[in-house]
Amino acid sequence: MAFLSFLFRRLGLSLFVFVGVLILTFIVSRVIPSNPAALYAGARPRPEQVQEIEKKLGLDKPLSEQFRVYVGDLLAGNLGESYHSRRSINTDLRLFLPATLELVIAAVLIALVLGIPTGVLAGAYPRSPFDYATRFAAVAGVSAPSFWLALIAQFIFFSQLGWLPLGGRVSRDATLFYPIAAQTGFYLIDAALSGNWKAWLDAAHHLILPALVLSAYPVGITIRMTQASMLEVLSETYITAARAAGLSRRVILFKLALKNAIMPALTVVGLSFAYSITGAFLVETLFSWPGVGKYVTEAVLNVDFPVIIAVTLVVTLVYILVNLLIDLMQALLDPRVRLI
Amino acid sequence: MRAFRVEAGSSVWFLLRDRAAIVSLAFLIAVALSAVFAPYLTPYANQGRGEPELTAKFRAPGIKHPFGTDGLGRDQVARLMFGARRSLSMGILVVLAAIIIGTPIGMVAGYLGGWADEAIMRVTDVFLAFPPLLLAIAIAAALGASYINAVAAIAVTWWPWYARLARAQTLSVRERAYIEAARGIGVRDRVIIRRHILPNIMTPIIVQGTLDVGTAILVAAGLSFIGLGTQAPYADWGVMISDGRLFFLSGRWWMSTFPGLAIFLTAMAFNFLGDGVRVAADPRLRRLL
């Protein structure tokens, strides 16, 4: 019962937040700019173009009416069209969003696999050389600008070592000789579904470097949070009691402490997701990764405002859903969460 | 104010023993000084401000130009020092603005409670529902690309963190006896918030602020990198990385490397300093570590 009521409250909150996001993006796109029509018309528009846009967007009407149209369009699933390419933003996003999500999910997985065990060990042995080394690594991870790290990584692994490709999602050979049959847009899944293992390897090979670069910040965050929560759990009285009772260090660390310290790990998933997305916006261009990040940075260069707003909305919606899922999972695993 | 000063005093000696924090502080002071006195420290001040020197394009690092020159022949040391002015000030301004907007809002929410609290917290929920940077990109694009608009755009997305922090701290202070006493003798709410709550919640806010400047510098550099921050002929570190990136793999590695290092080391220094301040300010943490 407690879970059901938590579920409904949490769903209600997400819905409320989404409405707020709609209002805020509306303000950003229509109220903040001194001349929204000029913004929507792109770089250096002719006066008649601006007028046309004004009429099309209904900018001569009151804001309440504009908002109604804005929300109506979005609820109908129409994100508008790009000023620059004149293409439907819906079509573009269907292509680009899976590419970014594949990259971001890979980065989150790397962050968890590297970050959680490292954080647990660092928390278990405070003031050890390992603790100091990981703390330094964690700070380095959250301090390196991702777009700079990308350049350095390309220099080392592409130019010098030649181990990994420079960019793109697949090599030209793959697109020509064993193309991936698009279904979900996630190349690793699509290739696996069609049993196209050559292409799968090729796509994975291309995914490694950008995913590693994106994971630097989340790895740092994950290490820090796991280490801190481990440190806190280990100072609890039940651990002292277990020690007094003569339980082995291994049992205390990995059976008693980790169970309570692992809960924040789910929170870390959400954070990692958020920061990987942020990184993707800065790094995708450098890796020629055809995702929403590259889409937006190109839109910024072309002053393609409709695209920027549409991507902001859609990616935020994805992020809200991810956080909702994480909270629900947390409530399922930990009864205490449901009481909040 | 007195409560804050006493607390700070007892923590300073502890901070001084933290080697990482002290080295970081020294580094940051050096960077700040080289930014402030840039015109006197480099013979290429004009180039630092963006003036091209077309006879010296793409010089590799050497005696005359320790960090080389860029595609317009500008000395990269001068460029870095003048870039520091913008990158550092962007980070600091963003955090200051966020604190100035967020703290009063959070204190009001925490002190009043009830529907005002609920309403304010739901508004922060909406702002924090955006992945970081994304909303800032949209706002900066709406305002038009410039240094100050980038600062405003990031600050607008950042204040909710301080509102939440100030609210949480206010909640824990609100029920203390001296607040009740003040209320009992009829001190007005506005005065209580300003004179009795604010000084007692400043420590955690300053700690968070110190930690955040590094991140704010990173975010600001990110906006500049994609073209929404500092505009030519001026440059900050993000712009410099962006300017050099097309030449990076073709052997002219120096243009992006040094500004990247500058951001990296500065952000790291703020993190270590912030961590040091955090531990020094929190007696409970001092025992744990």
XYZ file of C-alpha atoms in Angstrom:
629
model
C 0.000 0.000 0.000
C 2.743 2.337 1.022
C 4.371 1.737 -2.335
C 1.205 2.503 -4.284
C 0.698 5.812 -2.543
C 4.366 6.623 -3.086
C 3.959 5.726 -6.754
C 1.016 8.091 -7.196
C 2.649 10.941 -5.336
C 5.842 10.518 -7.333
C 3.925 10.363 -10.629
C 2.041 13.501 -9.655
C 5.289 15.286 -8.900
C 6.801 14.292 -12.259
C 3.711 15.529 -14.062
C 3.842 18.808 -12.168
C 7.540 19.206 -12.963
C 6.886 18.512 -16.622
C 4.222 21.235 -16.746
C 6.744 23.558 -15.077
C 9.336 22.637 -17.692
C 6.855 23.491 -20.440
C 6.192 26.886 -18.881
C 9.887 27.597 -18.364
C 10.870 26.688 -21.924
C 7.983 28.810 -23.164
C 9.335 31.739 -21.173
C 12.831 31.124 -22.520
C 11.631 30.976 -26.111
C 8.987 33.733 -26.130
C 9.447 36.091 -23.190
C 13.214 36.395 -22.654
C 14.253 37.204 -26.241
C 13.690 40.853 -27.120
C 12.452 39.819 -30.555
C 11.416 36.154 -30.649
C 10.421 36.258 -34.294
C 13.917 37.326 -35.346
C 15.333 34.512 -33.247
C 13.066 31.946 -34.880
C 13.851 33.296 -38.325
C 17.532 32.450 -37.919
C 20.644 34.410 -38.772
C 20.175 37.702 -40.686
C 16.519 37.342 -41.712
C 14.773 39.670 -44.169
C 11.998 41.813 -42.623
C 9.247 39.958 -44.506
C 10.624 36.658 -43.177
C 10.338 37.985 -39.648
C 6.758 39.043 -40.295
C 5.909 35.655 -41.709
C 7.333 33.933 -38.632
C 5.470 36.348 -36.390
C 2.197 35.331 -38.011
C 3.054 31.635 -38.053
C 3.953 31.533 -34.371
C 1.104 33.840 -33.427
C 3.463 36.295 -31.765
C 0.977 39.117 -32.278
C -1.494 37.326 -30.013
C -1.514 37.520 -26.190
C 0.963 35.286 -24.340
C -1.782 33.077 -22.884
C -3.035 32.287 -26.386
C 0.542 31.664 -27.559
C 1.103 29.271 -24.681
C -2.072 27.352 -25.559
C -0.857 26.871 -29.130
C 2.665 26.002 -27.935
C 1.412 23.287 -25.588
C -1.152 22.073 -28.108
C 1.567 21.547 -30.713
C 3.798 19.725 -28.269
C 1.030 17.453 -26.999
C 0.241 16.600 -30.604
C 3.895 15.533 -30.833
C 4.862 18.295 -33.226
C 8.205 19.869 -32.337
C 8.286 22.223 -35.302
C 10.858 22.478 -38.045
C 14.486 23.486 -38.142
C 15.092 26.942 -39.516
C 18.353 25.903 -41.031
C 17.545 22.634 -42.784
C 13.765 23.098 -43.026
C 13.503 19.512 -41.854
C 10.999 18.330 -39.277
C 12.653 18.265 -35.867
C 10.690 15.111 -35.026
C 12.388 13.222 -37.874
C 15.808 14.530 -36.882
C 15.394 13.611 -33.228
C 14.248 10.098 -34.055
C 17.638 9.631 -35.713
C 19.790 11.483 -33.207
C 18.290 10.658 -29.814
C 19.105 6.900 -29.863
C 22.706 7.693 -30.809
C 23.109 9.941 -27.786
C 21.305 7.565 -25.446
C 23.512 4.677 -26.531
C 26.587 6.772 -25.796
C 25.260 8.051 -22.471
C 24.165 4.615 -21.252
C 27.598 3.229 -22.084
C 29.200 6.073 -20.094
C 26.908 5.456 -17.109
C 27.758 1.738 -17.136
C 31.471 2.515 -17.214
C 30.995 4.971 -14.348
C 29.240 2.370 -12.196
C 31.596 -0.499 -12.970
C 34.693 1.594 -12.284
C 33.329 3.910 -9.617
C 31.425 1.752 -7.119
C 34.072 -0.874 -6.288
C 36.771 1.792 -6.162
C 34.645 3.932 -3.841
C 33.869 0.981 -1.542
C 37.530 0.067 -1.165
C 38.571 3.681 -0.665
C 35.919 4.091 2.025
C 36.928 0.839 3.696
C 40.572 1.818 3.991
C 40.548 5.503 4.872
C 43.917 7.271 4.851
C 45.522 4.418 2.936
C 47.595 5.260 -0.164
C 44.749 3.745 -2.191
C 42.285 6.146 -0.553
C 44.460 9.144 -1.367
C 45.072 7.982 -4.933
C 41.376 7.442 -5.645
C 40.437 10.727 -4.039
C 42.896 12.467 -6.316
C 41.574 10.565 -9.328
C 38.005 11.466 -8.398
C 38.813 15.171 -8.185
C 40.724 14.971 -11.469
C 37.709 13.302 -13.089
C 35.302 16.077 -12.119
C 37.799 18.818 -12.996
C 38.805 17.921 -16.548
C 36.837 19.735 -19.264
C 35.274 16.917 -21.298
C 35.912 18.630 -24.630
C 39.611 18.945 -23.818
C 39.795 15.383 -22.541
C 38.293 14.273 -25.854
C 41.116 15.933 -27.792
C 43.778 14.393 -25.549
C 42.135 10.966 -25.787
C 42.014 11.191 -29.577
C 45.660 12.200 -29.657
C 46.729 9.231 -27.528
C 44.451 6.444 -28.745
C 44.045 7.447 -32.373
C 47.096 9.454 -33.447
C 49.769 7.830 -31.303
C 48.633 4.292 -30.519
C 46.194 3.819 -33.390
C 44.034 1.547 -31.241
C 40.711 3.300 -31.612
C 38.925 5.173 -34.400
C 38.805 8.972 -34.418
C 35.044 9.335 -34.525
C 31.726 8.325 -36.023
C 29.441 5.486 -34.971
C 30.691 2.888 -37.479
C 33.468 2.678 -40.038
C 32.891 3.216 -43.744
C 33.450 -0.481 -44.380
C 30.604 -1.310 -42.056
C 28.178 1.063 -43.748
C 29.154 -0.266 -47.180
C 29.605 -3.992 -46.693
C 27.660 -5.023 -43.619
C 25.206 -2.222 -42.804
C 23.213 -2.345 -39.597
C 19.490 -2.827 -40.122
C 17.986 0.057 -38.162
C 15.222 -0.869 -35.745
C 15.761 0.734 -32.360
C 18.469 3.138 -33.477
C 20.811 1.659 -30.845
C 23.490 0.175 -33.081
C 24.685 -2.398 -30.564
C 21.139 -3.701 -30.094
C 20.239 -3.557 -33.779
C 23.401 -5.367 -34.831
C 22.891 -8.007 -32.167
C 19.244 -8.519 -33.162
C 20.181 -9.182 -36.756
C 23.173 -11.300 -35.766
C 25.484 -8.885 -37.586
C 28.446 -9.456 -35.265
C 31.026 -7.851 -37.520
C 29.087 -4.601 -37.403
C 28.504 -5.044 -33.675
C 32.230 -5.179 -33.036
C 32.765 -2.206 -35.296
C 30.115 -0.141 -33.476
C 31.481 -1.150 -30.067
C 34.966 -0.186 -31.219
C 33.677 3.281 -32.109
C 31.761 3.623 -28.855
C 34.690 3.044 -26.476
C 36.563 6.334 -26.712
C 33.659 8.812 -26.513
C 32.013 6.769 -23.762
C 35.251 6.721 -21.755
C 35.662 10.475 -22.136
C 32.064 11.077 -21.059
C 32.448 8.784 -18.069
C 35.284 10.807 -16.507
C 32.973 13.151 -14.609
C 30.459 10.474 -13.523
C 33.296 8.184 -12.410
C 34.597 10.952 -10.170
C 31.143 11.607 -8.701
C 30.486 7.885 -8.190
C 33.768 7.317 -6.392
C 33.184 10.309 -4.128
C 29.631 9.395 -3.208
C 30.283 5.699 -2.655
C 33.366 6.464 -0.597
C 31.510 9.003 1.529
C 28.532 6.760 2.185
C 30.809 3.808 2.963
C 32.695 5.974 5.437
C 29.454 6.990 7.081
C 28.038 3.467 7.274
C 31.263 2.117 8.726
C 31.025 4.541 11.648
C 27.543 3.243 12.603
C 27.127 1.384 15.874
C 25.968 -1.856 14.234
C 29.332 -2.103 12.498
C 31.113 -1.504 15.799
C 28.925 -4.220 17.302
C 29.794 -6.593 14.468
C 33.463 -5.866 15.005
C 33.138 -6.463 18.735
C 31.407 -9.749 17.996
C 34.495 -10.777 16.065
C 33.044 -10.992 12.555
C 35.631 -11.043 9.805
C 36.538 -7.837 7.974
C 35.311 -9.287 4.698
C 31.867 -10.078 6.099
C 31.599 -6.647 7.692
C 32.613 -4.785 4.553
C 30.850 -6.662 1.832
C 27.872 -8.153 3.685
C 26.911 -5.659 6.375
C 28.227 -2.313 5.222
C 27.870 -2.528 1.452
C 24.154 -3.305 1.649
C 23.489 0.040 3.257
C 26.156 1.911 1.363
C 24.961 0.698 -2.024
C 21.658 2.593 -1.854
C 23.195 5.913 -2.858
C 24.513 4.100 -5.918
C 21.087 4.396 -7.503
C 21.152 8.130 -6.919
C 24.523 8.091 -8.615
C 22.944 6.513 -11.700
C 20.731 9.565 -12.082
C 23.602 11.979 -11.569
C 25.843 10.075 -13.959
C 23.109 10.137 -16.549
C 22.709 13.891 -16.170
C 26.430 14.627 -16.413
C 26.979 12.237 -19.318
C 24.253 14.059 -21.233
C 25.898 17.368 -20.419
C 29.203 15.979 -21.625
C 27.591 14.635 -24.775
C 26.497 18.145 -25.703
C 30.106 19.305 -25.663
C 31.877 16.211 -26.973
C 29.732 14.708 -29.734
C 30.928 17.209 -32.326
C 34.546 16.307 -31.629
C 33.789 12.623 -32.192
C 31.499 13.254 -35.195
C 28.906 11.368 -33.182
C 25.546 11.953 -34.876
C 23.513 12.609 -31.709
C 21.460 15.400 -30.165
C 24.561 17.057 -28.759
C 26.065 17.570 -32.198
C 22.603 18.579 -33.405
C 22.406 21.317 -30.760
C 25.954 22.626 -31.154
C 25.341 22.938 -34.881
C 22.035 24.659 -34.124
C 23.896 27.120 -31.888
C 26.289 27.940 -34.732
C 23.412 28.376 -37.190
C 21.266 30.317 -34.696
C 18.654 27.593 -35.176
C 16.532 28.406 -32.144
C 13.579 26.016 -32.698
C 16.008 23.092 -32.607
C 17.620 24.267 -29.354
C 14.263 24.577 -27.583
C 12.947 21.270 -28.943
C 16.048 19.358 -27.871
C 15.957 21.019 -24.445
C 12.386 19.833 -23.994
C 12.842 16.287 -25.238
C 16.092 15.587 -23.406
C 14.645 17.028 -20.206
C 11.616 14.773 -20.599
C 13.927 11.759 -20.925
C 15.831 12.919 -17.853
C 12.598 13.300 -15.833
C 11.589 9.758 -16.811
C 14.994 8.369 -15.831
C 14.766 10.037 -12.429
C 11.225 8.729 -11.966
C 12.376 5.182 -12.733
C 15.302 5.483 -10.339
C 13.091 6.758 -7.517
C 10.595 3.958 -8.025
C 13.353 1.359 -8.012
C 14.751 2.869 -4.857
C 11.333 2.698 -3.200
C 10.972 -0.932 -4.230
C 14.360 -1.835 -2.775
C 14.297 0.293 0.352
C 11.041 0.588 2.326
C 12.302 3.670 4.147
C 12.181 5.719 0.938
C 8.424 5.157 0.602
C 7.766 7.082 3.790
C 9.190 10.338 2.488
C 27.955 37.802 12.444
C 29.796 36.960 15.647
C 28.725 33.323 15.559
C 30.131 33.040 12.057
C 33.414 34.681 12.959
C 34.010 32.433 15.955
C 33.290 29.344 13.898
C 35.577 30.510 11.098
C 38.382 31.363 13.496
C 38.573 27.894 15.009
C 38.651 26.352 11.546
C 41.404 28.393 9.970
C 44.259 26.658 11.768
C 42.809 23.315 10.737
C 42.670 24.377 7.102
C 46.292 25.498 7.256
C 47.346 21.915 8.003
C 45.650 20.585 4.855
C 48.502 20.473 2.364
C 46.353 19.960 -0.748
C 44.168 22.920 0.206
C 47.139 25.192 0.831
C 48.884 24.289 -2.420
C 45.581 24.860 -4.214
C 45.075 28.218 -2.559
C 48.595 29.300 -3.532
C 47.985 28.191 -7.120
C 44.686 30.070 -7.316
C 46.227 33.220 -5.909
C 48.982 32.984 -8.525
C 46.445 32.551 -11.331
C 44.340 35.431 -10.012
C 47.374 37.712 -9.734
C 48.537 36.875 -13.254
C 45.026 37.686 -14.481
C 44.812 41.002 -12.639
C 48.316 42.171 -13.543
C 48.368 40.603 -17.014
C 49.082 43.899 -18.830
C 52.266 44.383 -16.760
C 53.428 40.786 -16.813
C 53.538 40.114 -20.531
C 55.176 42.067 -23.363
C 52.297 40.930 -25.623
C 49.381 42.599 -23.822
C 47.835 43.736 -27.128
C 47.828 40.182 -28.401
C 46.276 39.061 -25.138
C 43.425 41.447 -25.918
C 43.038 39.899 -29.349
C 45.276 41.904 -31.701
C 46.740 39.646 -34.416
C 50.472 39.452 -35.202
C 50.438 37.867 -38.628
C 54.212 37.538 -38.918
C 54.333 34.981 -36.109
C 51.580 32.485 -36.960
C 51.600 28.973 -35.470
C 54.952 29.245 -33.673
C 55.679 26.140 -31.638
C 56.522 26.663 -27.961
C 60.019 28.119 -27.635
C 62.025 30.704 -25.756
C 60.194 33.717 -27.170
C 56.755 32.158 -26.859
C 56.854 29.505 -24.098
C 53.349 28.248 -25.006
C 53.606 29.035 -28.731
C 51.365 31.274 -30.814
C 47.971 30.704 -32.422
C 46.706 30.977 -36.004
C 46.742 34.778 -35.743
C 50.232 34.840 -34.264
C 49.133 35.775 -30.773
C 51.346 34.785 -27.867
C 49.539 32.040 -25.974
C 50.911 33.007 -22.561
C 49.431 36.492 -22.930
C 46.232 34.988 -24.275
C 46.017 32.612 -21.288
C 46.580 35.428 -18.784
C 43.928 37.621 -20.357
C 41.698 34.562 -20.756
C 42.055 33.917 -17.027
C 40.363 37.258 -16.399
C 37.273 36.040 -18.166
C 37.268 32.394 -17.133
C 37.883 33.124 -13.441
C 35.444 36.008 -13.298
C 32.759 33.960 -15.050
C 33.057 31.172 -12.488
C 33.050 33.534 -9.530
C 30.235 35.724 -10.853
C 28.031 32.714 -11.573
C 28.422 31.385 -8.033
C 27.994 34.816 -6.426
C 24.852 35.516 -8.436
C 23.452 32.089 -7.626
C 24.128 32.612 -3.906
C 22.615 36.096 -3.925
C 19.457 34.875 -5.666
C 19.154 31.499 -3.970
C 19.978 32.172 -0.338
C 17.204 34.689 0.499
C 14.635 32.592 -1.359
C 15.691 29.458 0.503
C 15.710 31.226 3.869
C 12.205 32.564 3.319
C 10.985 29.093 2.320
C 12.558 27.448 5.350
C 11.518 30.130 7.819
C 7.919 30.573 6.710
C 7.190 26.921 5.934
C 3.679 26.011 4.793
C 2.477 26.839 1.305
C 5.237 29.375 0.625
C 7.833 26.685 1.298
C 5.943 24.189 -0.843
C 5.615 26.632 -3.750
C 9.274 27.680 -3.683
C 10.526 24.120 -3.490
C 8.367 23.029 -6.428
C 9.832 25.874 -8.477
C 13.336 24.649 -7.663
C 12.204 21.153 -8.704
C 11.336 22.494 -12.132
C 14.719 24.168 -12.581
C 16.604 21.095 -11.410
C 14.604 18.868 -13.746
C 16.779 20.081 -16.627
C 20.101 18.315 -17.127
C 22.846 20.791 -16.177
C 24.079 22.992 -19.049
C 21.058 22.267 -21.244
C 18.829 25.017 -19.846
C 21.837 27.334 -19.763
C 22.405 26.685 -23.486
C 18.779 27.534 -24.259
C 18.797 30.714 -22.164
C 22.162 31.863 -23.506
C 20.918 31.280 -27.046
C 17.740 33.247 -26.277
C 19.677 36.158 -24.781
C 22.294 36.203 -27.527
C 25.880 34.993 -27.323
C 28.038 37.106 -25.009
C 30.164 36.896 -21.903
C 27.660 38.479 -19.536
C 24.681 36.612 -21.009
C 26.501 33.335 -20.475
C 27.060 34.266 -16.823
C 23.376 35.197 -16.446
C 22.239 32.006 -18.174
C 24.285 29.744 -15.919
C 23.359 31.653 -12.750
C 19.662 31.288 -13.572
C 20.086 27.517 -13.679
C 22.235 27.404 -10.549
C 20.374 29.357 -7.828
C 17.984 26.497 -6.905
C 20.900 24.551 -5.397
C 21.573 27.408 -2.997
C 17.865 27.914 -2.291
C 17.663 24.259 -1.236
C 20.812 24.442 0.840
C 19.718 27.658 2.570
C 16.278 26.182 3.234
C 17.678 23.012 4.783
C 20.035 25.014 6.974
C 17.276 27.434 7.986
C 15.063 24.515 9.010
C 17.738 23.234 11.359
C 18.371 26.677 12.843
C 14.747 27.806 13.058
C 13.815 25.848 16.162
C 16.810 26.910 18.238
C 16.168 28.688 21.502
C 17.684 32.037 20.479
C 15.350 32.306 17.494
C 12.380 31.517 19.697
C 13.610 34.097 22.178
C 13.905 36.722 19.455
C 10.420 35.910 18.259
C 9.183 35.986 21.819
C 10.320 39.541 22.420
C 8.666 40.615 19.183
C 11.543 40.932 16.696
C 10.177 41.131 13.171
C 10.574 38.125 10.847
C 12.664 40.104 8.374
C 15.148 41.061 11.083
C 15.279 37.522 12.475
C 16.078 36.113 9.047
C 18.756 38.671 8.348
C 20.400 39.031 11.730
C 19.927 35.663 13.398
C 19.509 33.073 10.666
C 21.777 34.339 7.877
C 25.009 34.418 9.953
C 24.333 30.899 11.187
C 23.845 29.354 7.786
C 26.680 31.166 6.002
C 29.351 28.533 6.635
C 27.827 25.699 4.576
C 26.918 28.146 1.817
C 30.459 29.480 1.592
C 31.819 25.926 1.582
C 29.491 24.942 -1.235
C 30.336 28.142 -3.084
C 34.055 27.401 -2.968
C 33.463 23.904 -4.299
C 31.163 25.235 -7.015
C 33.455 27.870 -8.529
C 35.511 25.146 -10.208
C 32.418 23.550 -11.698
C 31.090 26.959 -12.747
C 34.362 27.655 -14.568
C 33.981 24.314 -16.356
C 30.390 25.035 -17.373
C 31.233 28.564 -18.504
C 34.143 27.207 -20.546
C 31.706 24.709 -22.064
C 29.338 27.472 -23.153
C 32.261 29.443 -24.580
C 33.499 26.307 -26.324
C 30.262 25.951 -28.285
C 30.251 29.661 -29.061
C 27.760 31.014 -26.524
C 30.205 32.735 -24.182
C 33.079 35.153 -24.651
C 33.177 36.541 -28.201
C 36.140 37.407 -30.439
C 38.509 39.215 -30.363
C 38.546 38.388 -26.648
C 39.048 34.857 -25.460
C 38.562 32.799 -22.379
C 40.049 29.366 -21.878
C 37.059 27.605 -23.432
C 37.312 29.725 -26.580
C 41.042 29.028 -26.780
C 40.475 25.264 -26.712
C 37.839 25.666 -29.384
C 40.144 27.818 -31.535
C 42.925 25.256 -31.368
C 40.923 22.086 -31.749
C 41.060 21.852 -35.543
C 44.857 21.977 -35.448
C 45.292 19.694 -32.476
C 45.773 16.364 -34.225
C 47.766 17.813 -37.110
C 50.777 18.535 -34.921
C 49.912 22.006 -33.573
C 49.028 20.594 -30.207
C 49.911 23.588 -28.038
C 46.939 25.825 -28.777
C 44.356 23.620 -27.051
C 46.637 21.891 -24.569
C 47.561 24.829 -22.342
C 44.122 26.419 -21.882
C 42.761 22.925 -21.178
C 45.424 22.424 -18.524
C 44.567 25.835 -17.098
C 40.886 24.919 -16.690
C 41.775 21.461 -15.367
C 44.217 22.694 -12.727
C 42.046 25.627 -11.673
C 38.949 23.459 -11.277
C 41.007 20.922 -9.338
C 42.385 23.631 -7.074
C 38.887 24.907 -6.262
C 37.810 21.341 -5.498
C 40.703 20.668 -3.134
C 40.312 24.052 -1.494
C 36.549 23.528 -1.126
C 37.095 20.069 0.354
C 39.615 21.506 2.775
C 37.252 24.270 3.837
C 34.416 21.763 4.185
C 36.371 19.486 6.477
C 37.805 22.375 8.471
C 34.362 23.881 8.987
C 32.703 20.650 10.107
C 33.963 19.206 13.401
C 32.168 15.931 12.701
C 34.028 15.431 9.425
C 37.336 16.316 11.085
C 36.968 13.223 13.244
C 35.940 10.979 10.370
C 38.886 11.766 8.163
